[in-house]
XYZ file of C-alpha atoms in Angstrom:
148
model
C 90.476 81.891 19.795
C 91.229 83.945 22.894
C 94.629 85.310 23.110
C 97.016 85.901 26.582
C 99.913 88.536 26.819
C 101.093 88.423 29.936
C 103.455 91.337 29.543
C 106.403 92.872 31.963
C 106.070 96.502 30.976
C 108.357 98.763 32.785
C 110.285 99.013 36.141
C 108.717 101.779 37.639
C 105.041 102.941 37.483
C 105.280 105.813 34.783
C 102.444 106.272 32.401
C 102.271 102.443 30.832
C 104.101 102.496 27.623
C 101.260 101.737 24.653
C 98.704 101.678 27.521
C 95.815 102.703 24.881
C 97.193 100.661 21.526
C 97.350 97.649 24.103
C 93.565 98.235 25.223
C 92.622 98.075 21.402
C 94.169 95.346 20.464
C 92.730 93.460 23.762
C 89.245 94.504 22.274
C 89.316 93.685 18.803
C 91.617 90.271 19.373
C 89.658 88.852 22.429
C 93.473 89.571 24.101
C 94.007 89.733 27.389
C 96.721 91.946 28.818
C 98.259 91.963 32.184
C 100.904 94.376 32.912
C 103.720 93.958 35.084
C 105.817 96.844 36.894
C 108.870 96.184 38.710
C 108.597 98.735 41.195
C 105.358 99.998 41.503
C 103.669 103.776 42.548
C 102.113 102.786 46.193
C 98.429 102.151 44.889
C 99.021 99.847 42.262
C 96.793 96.942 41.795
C 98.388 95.053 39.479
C 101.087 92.396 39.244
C 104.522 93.261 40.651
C 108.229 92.232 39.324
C 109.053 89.997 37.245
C 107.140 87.975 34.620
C 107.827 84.322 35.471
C 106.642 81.158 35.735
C 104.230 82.062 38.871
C 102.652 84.732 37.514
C 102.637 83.083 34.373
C 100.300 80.661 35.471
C 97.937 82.900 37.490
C 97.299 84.570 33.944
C 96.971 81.359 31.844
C 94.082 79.445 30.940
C 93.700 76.127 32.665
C 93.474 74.261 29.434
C 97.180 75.617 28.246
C 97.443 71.823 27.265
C 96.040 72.559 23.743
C 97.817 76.164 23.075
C 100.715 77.156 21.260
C 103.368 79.325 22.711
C 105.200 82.109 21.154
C 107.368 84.568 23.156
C 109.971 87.631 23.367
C 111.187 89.139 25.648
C 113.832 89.095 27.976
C 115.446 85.084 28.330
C 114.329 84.189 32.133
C 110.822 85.602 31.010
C 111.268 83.042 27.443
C 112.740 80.740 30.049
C 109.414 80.958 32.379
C 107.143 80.097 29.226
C 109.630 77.555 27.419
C 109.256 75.217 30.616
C 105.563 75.563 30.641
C 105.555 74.553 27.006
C 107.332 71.876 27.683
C 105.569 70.805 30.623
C 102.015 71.078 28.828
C 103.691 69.408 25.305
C 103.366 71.971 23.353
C 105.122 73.947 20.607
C 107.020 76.668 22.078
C 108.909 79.139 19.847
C 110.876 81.390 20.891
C 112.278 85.497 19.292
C 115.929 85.861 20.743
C 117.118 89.021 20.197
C 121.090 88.875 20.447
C 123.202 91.783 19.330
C 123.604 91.213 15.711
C 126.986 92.663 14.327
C 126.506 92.239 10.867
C 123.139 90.768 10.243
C 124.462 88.268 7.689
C 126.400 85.578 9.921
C 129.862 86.880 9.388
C 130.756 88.108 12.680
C 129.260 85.367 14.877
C 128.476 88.380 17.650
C 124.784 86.547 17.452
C 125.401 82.709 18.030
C 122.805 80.944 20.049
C 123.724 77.342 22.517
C 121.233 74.960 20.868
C 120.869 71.322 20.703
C 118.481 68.887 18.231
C 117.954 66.444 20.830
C 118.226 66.397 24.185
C 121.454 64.847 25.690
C 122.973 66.784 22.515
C 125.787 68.637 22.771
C 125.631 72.443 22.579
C 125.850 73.626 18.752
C 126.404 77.457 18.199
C 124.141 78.676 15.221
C 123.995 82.483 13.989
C 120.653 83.705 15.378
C 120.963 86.144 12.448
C 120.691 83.228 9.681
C 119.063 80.471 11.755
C 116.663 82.648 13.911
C 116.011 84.852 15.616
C 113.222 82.397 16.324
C 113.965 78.658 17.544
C 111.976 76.383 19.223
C 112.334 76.757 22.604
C 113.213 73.112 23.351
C 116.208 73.356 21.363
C 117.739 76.620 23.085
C 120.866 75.939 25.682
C 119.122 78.317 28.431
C 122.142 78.032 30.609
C 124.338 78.947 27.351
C 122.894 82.402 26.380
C 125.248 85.516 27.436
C 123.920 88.953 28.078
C 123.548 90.019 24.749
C 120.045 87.842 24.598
């Protein structure tokens, strides 16, 4: 199984954060990494701004129709690879990472928009108790606040 990271690393072009753990784990997984700097040092090669659906699929294998898709990240970035989950079919999870109060569902500082079906109506769940992964279908993208 070959793996893809398509990863948004930093915003500007200082040494890349885990730059040698990332080329090791690229080597012994079959991985491929791609990093992504928001504002680049004049002379860099690689991809620029944000990780979205564009770049997404310039980095993804043709036959995404078969793969599984698990993300974090920041939520237009889970956003980006939710839709091409659901465009291809496939599972899609997602690891939202709101601010968590308590961390046992008391404060509700960590509820997540999601919906069973589509056509739902939003349902708030504690991303603390229910999460912090959900299938991507089920998240209210328009719903989520800043703290995601």
């Amino acid at each position: 199984t070959r793996f893809r990271n398509v990863t948004g690393v930093q915003t500007c072009a200082l040494p890349i954060s885990f730059k040698d753990e990332l080329a090791t784990l690229a080597q012994s997984l079959d991985l491929q990494v791609v990093a992504a700097i928001e504002e680049p040092a004049p002379g860099w090669t690689g991809e620029r701004g944000f990780v979205d659906r564009a770049m997404l699929e310039r980095h993804l294998p043709a036959d995404r129709a078969r793969w599984h898709y698990l993300h974090c990240g920041p939520a237009p970035m889970m956003r980006a690879v939710a839709d091409l989950g659901r465009r291809a079919g496939r599972p899609t999870f997602v690891s939202l990472e709101p601010v968590m109060g308590c961390g046992m569902g008391g404060c509700y500082s960590c509820v997540v928009p999601t919906r069973q079906r589509e056509g739902d109506p939003p349902h708030f769940v504690r991303s603390c108790i229910e999460g912090p992964v959900f299938e991507a279908s089920q998240v209210v993208w328009d719903g989520l606040t800043g703290g995601h």
